[in-house]
CSV table of C-alpha atoms in Angstrom, one decimal:
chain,number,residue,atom,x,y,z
A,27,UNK,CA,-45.5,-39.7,50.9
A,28,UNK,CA,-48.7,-40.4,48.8
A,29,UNK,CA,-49.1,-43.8,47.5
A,30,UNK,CA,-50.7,-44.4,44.1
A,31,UNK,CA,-52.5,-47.8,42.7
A,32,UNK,CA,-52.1,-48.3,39.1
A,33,UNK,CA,-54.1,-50.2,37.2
A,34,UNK,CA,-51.5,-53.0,38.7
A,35,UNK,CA,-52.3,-53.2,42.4
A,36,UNK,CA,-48.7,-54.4,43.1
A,37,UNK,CA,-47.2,-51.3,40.7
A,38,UNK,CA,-47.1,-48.3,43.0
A,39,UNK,CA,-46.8,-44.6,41.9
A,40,UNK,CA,-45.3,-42.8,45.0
A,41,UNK,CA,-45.7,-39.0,45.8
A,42,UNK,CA,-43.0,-37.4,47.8
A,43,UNK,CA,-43.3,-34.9,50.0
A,44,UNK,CA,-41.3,-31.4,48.1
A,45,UNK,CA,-40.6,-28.5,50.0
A,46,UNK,CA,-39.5,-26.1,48.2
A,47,UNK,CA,-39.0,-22.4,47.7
A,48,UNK,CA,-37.6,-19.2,45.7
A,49,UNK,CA,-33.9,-21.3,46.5
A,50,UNK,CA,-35.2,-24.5,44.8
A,51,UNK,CA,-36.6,-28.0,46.7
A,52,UNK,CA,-35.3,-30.8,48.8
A,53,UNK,CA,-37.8,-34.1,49.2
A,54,UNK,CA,-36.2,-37.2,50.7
A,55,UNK,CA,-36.4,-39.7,47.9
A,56,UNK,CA,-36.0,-42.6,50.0
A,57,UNK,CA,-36.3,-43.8,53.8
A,58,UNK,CA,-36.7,-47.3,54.3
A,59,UNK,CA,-39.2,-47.1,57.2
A,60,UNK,CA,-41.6,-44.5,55.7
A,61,UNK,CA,-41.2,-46.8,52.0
A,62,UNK,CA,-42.1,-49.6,54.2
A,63,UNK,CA,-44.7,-47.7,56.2
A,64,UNK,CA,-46.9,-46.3,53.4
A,65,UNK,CA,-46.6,-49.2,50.9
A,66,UNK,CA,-46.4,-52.4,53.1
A,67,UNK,CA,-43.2,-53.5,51.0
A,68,UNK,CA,-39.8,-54.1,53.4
A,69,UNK,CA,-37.4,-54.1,50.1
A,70,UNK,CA,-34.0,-54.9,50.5
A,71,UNK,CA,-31.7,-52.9,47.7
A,72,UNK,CA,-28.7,-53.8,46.9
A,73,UNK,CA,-27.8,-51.7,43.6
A,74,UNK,CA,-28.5,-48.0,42.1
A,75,UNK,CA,-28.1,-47.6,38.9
A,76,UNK,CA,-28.8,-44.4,36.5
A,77,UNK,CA,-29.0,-44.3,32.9
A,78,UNK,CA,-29.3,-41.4,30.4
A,79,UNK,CA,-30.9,-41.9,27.1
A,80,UNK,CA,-32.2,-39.1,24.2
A,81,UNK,CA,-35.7,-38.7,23.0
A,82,UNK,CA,-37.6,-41.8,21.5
A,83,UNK,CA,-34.8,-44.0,23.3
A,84,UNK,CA,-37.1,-46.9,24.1
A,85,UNK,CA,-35.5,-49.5,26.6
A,86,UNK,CA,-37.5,-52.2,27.9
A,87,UNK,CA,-39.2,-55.1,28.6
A,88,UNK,CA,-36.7,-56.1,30.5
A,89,UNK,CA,-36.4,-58.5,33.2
A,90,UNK,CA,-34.5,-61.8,35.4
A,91,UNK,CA,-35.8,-65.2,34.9
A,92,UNK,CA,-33.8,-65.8,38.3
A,93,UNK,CA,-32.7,-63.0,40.5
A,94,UNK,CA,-35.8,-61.3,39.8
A,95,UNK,CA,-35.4,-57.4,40.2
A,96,UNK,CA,-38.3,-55.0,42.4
A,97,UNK,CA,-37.6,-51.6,41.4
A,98,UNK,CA,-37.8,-48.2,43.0
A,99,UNK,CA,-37.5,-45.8,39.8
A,100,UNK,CA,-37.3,-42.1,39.7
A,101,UNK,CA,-36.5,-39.8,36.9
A,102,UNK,CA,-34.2,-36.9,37.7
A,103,UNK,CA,-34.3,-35.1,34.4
A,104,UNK,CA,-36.4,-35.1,32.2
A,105,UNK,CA,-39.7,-37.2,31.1
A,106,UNK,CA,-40.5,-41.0,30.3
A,107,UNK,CA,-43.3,-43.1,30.0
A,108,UNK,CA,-42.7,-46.3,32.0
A,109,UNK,CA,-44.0,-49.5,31.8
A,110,UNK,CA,-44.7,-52.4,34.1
A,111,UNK,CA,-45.7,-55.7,33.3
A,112,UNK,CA,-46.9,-58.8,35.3
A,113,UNK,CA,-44.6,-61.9,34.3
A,114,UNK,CA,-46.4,-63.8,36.7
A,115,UNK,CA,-48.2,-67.2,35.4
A,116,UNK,CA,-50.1,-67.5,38.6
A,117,UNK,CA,-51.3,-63.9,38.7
A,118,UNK,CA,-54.9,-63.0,37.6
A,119,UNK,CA,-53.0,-59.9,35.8
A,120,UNK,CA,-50.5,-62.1,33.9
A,121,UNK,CA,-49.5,-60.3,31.1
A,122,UNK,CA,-51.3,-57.3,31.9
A,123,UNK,CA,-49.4,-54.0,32.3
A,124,UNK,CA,-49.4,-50.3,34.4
A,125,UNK,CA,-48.4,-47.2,32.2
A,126,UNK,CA,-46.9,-43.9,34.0
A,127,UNK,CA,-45.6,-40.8,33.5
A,128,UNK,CA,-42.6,-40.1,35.2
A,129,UNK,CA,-40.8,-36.6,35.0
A,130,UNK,CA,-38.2,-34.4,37.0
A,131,UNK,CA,-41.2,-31.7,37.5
A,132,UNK,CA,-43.8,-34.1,39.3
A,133,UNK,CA,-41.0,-36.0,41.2
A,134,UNK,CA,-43.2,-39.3,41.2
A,135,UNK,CA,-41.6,-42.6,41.7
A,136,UNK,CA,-42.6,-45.9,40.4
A,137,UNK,CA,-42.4,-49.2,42.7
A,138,UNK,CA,-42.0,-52.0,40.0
A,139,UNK,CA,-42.0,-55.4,42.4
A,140,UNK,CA,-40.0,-58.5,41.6
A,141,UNK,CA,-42.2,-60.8,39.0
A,142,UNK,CA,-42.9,-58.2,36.5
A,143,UNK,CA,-41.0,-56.8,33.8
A,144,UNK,CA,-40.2,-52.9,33.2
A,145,UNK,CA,-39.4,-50.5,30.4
A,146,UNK,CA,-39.7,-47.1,29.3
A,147,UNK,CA,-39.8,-44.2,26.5
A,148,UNK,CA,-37.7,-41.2,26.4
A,149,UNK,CA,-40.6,-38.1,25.9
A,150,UNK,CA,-38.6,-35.0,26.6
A,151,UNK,CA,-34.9,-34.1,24.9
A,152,UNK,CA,-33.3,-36.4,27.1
A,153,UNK,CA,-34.3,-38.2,30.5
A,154,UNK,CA,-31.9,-39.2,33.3
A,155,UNK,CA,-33.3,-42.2,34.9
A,156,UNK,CA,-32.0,-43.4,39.1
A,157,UNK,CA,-33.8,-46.9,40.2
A,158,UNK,CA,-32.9,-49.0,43.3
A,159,UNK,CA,-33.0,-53.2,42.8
A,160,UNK,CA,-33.9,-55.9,45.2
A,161,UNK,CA,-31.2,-57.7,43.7
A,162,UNK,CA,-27.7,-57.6,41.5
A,163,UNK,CA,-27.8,-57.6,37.8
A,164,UNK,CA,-27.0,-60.9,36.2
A,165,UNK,CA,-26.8,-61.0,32.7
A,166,UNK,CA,-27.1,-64.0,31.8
A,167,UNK,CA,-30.4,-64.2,33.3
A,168,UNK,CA,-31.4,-60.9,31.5
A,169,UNK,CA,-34.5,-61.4,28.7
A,170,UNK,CA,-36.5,-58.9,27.0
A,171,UNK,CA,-40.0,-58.9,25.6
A,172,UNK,CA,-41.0,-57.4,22.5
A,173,UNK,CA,-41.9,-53.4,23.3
A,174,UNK,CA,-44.4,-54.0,20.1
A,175,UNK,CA,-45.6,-57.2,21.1
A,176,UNK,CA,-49.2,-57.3,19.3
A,177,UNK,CA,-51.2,-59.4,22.1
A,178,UNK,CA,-50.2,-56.6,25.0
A,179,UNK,CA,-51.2,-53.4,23.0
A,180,UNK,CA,-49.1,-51.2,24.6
A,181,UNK,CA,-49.9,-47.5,23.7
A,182,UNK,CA,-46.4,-46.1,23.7
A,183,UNK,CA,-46.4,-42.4,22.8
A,184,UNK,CA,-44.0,-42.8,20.1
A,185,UNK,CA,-42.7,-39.6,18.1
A,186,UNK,CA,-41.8,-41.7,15.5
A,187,UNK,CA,-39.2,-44.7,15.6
A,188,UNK,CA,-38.0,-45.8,18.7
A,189,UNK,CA,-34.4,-46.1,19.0
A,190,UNK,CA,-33.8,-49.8,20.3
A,191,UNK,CA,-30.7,-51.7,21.2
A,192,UNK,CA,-29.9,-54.9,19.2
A,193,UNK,CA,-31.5,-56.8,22.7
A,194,UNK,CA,-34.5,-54.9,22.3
A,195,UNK,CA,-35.3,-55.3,18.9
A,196,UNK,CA,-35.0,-59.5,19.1
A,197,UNK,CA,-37.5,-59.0,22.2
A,198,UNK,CA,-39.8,-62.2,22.6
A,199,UNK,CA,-43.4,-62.0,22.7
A,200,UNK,CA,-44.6,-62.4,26.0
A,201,UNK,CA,-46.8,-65.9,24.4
A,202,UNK,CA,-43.2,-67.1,23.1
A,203,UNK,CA,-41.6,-66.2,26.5
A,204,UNK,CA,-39.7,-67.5,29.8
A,205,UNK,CA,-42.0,-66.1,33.0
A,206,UNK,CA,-42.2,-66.5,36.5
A,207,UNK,CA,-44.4,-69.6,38.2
């Protein structure tokens, strides 16, 4: 497996290894000792979830005040453009963000570590998303920030409107926000 800085040095793009021929490809998506080996991280997962969203479905900036959630995210049909951003007050990259591509072509994953918050953009027909957590989801700990919010300049590659849920368009902006210490 490749491993990838972003612009984050905490967010990790990850290259698999894909063998594949005129049958189709196998890669193994995840071993804990080689995830551990090539990015230094010993992550714990506890829950898989997947998700299915059409074009211009925009979910995100999601995160835990408590229960904070790493992420290992891959996107199994489909294309996104994800998003990761550093919640952490004591960081020097508070409030700074990593921007990916993630498809079902390239096979990349995206390591999103506990203390940031996440979201993508739907860029194909429809994407199918699979991402691993560090920790259970707990709702009531659940906030969002503002996918527009003006001070982070995201540059999302809209086609339009985004489609939002009713969580995602009441986003806070990240100045009006609850973060990590």
């Amino acid at each position: 497996m490749n491993v990838v800085r972003t612009a984050l040095p905490e967010v990790l793009v990850l290259e698999p290894k894909v063998f594949g021929d005129a049958r189709g490809f196998f890669y193994e998506s995840y071993n804990r000792k080689e995830f551990a080996a090539t990015t230094g991280v010993d992550a714990d997962f506890v829950q898989d979830n997947h998700s299915c969203s059409a074009r211009n479905v925009l979910r995100g900036l999601h995160y835990q005040v408590s229960h904070a959630q790493g992420k290992l995210i891959r996107v199994i049909a489909g294309e996104v453009f994800d998003v990761a951003l550093d919640m952490r007050k004591s960081s020097p990259n508070f409030g700074k963000f990593a921007a990916v591509t993630l498809s079902a072509d390239d096979k990349r994953m995206l390591w999103v570590p506990a203390g940031f918050a996440h979201g993508f953009l739907v860029l194909s027909e429809h994407a199918e998303f699979l991402y691993k957590t560090t920790d259970y989801w707990h709702p009531e700990f659940e906030r969002a920030i503002a996918w527009n919010d003006p001070d982070l300049s995201i540059p999302w590659p809209l086609d339009g409107e985004p489609v939002l849920s009713a969580k995602d368009r009441s986003g806070h902006r990240l100045k009006d926000a609850e973060v990590y210490p």
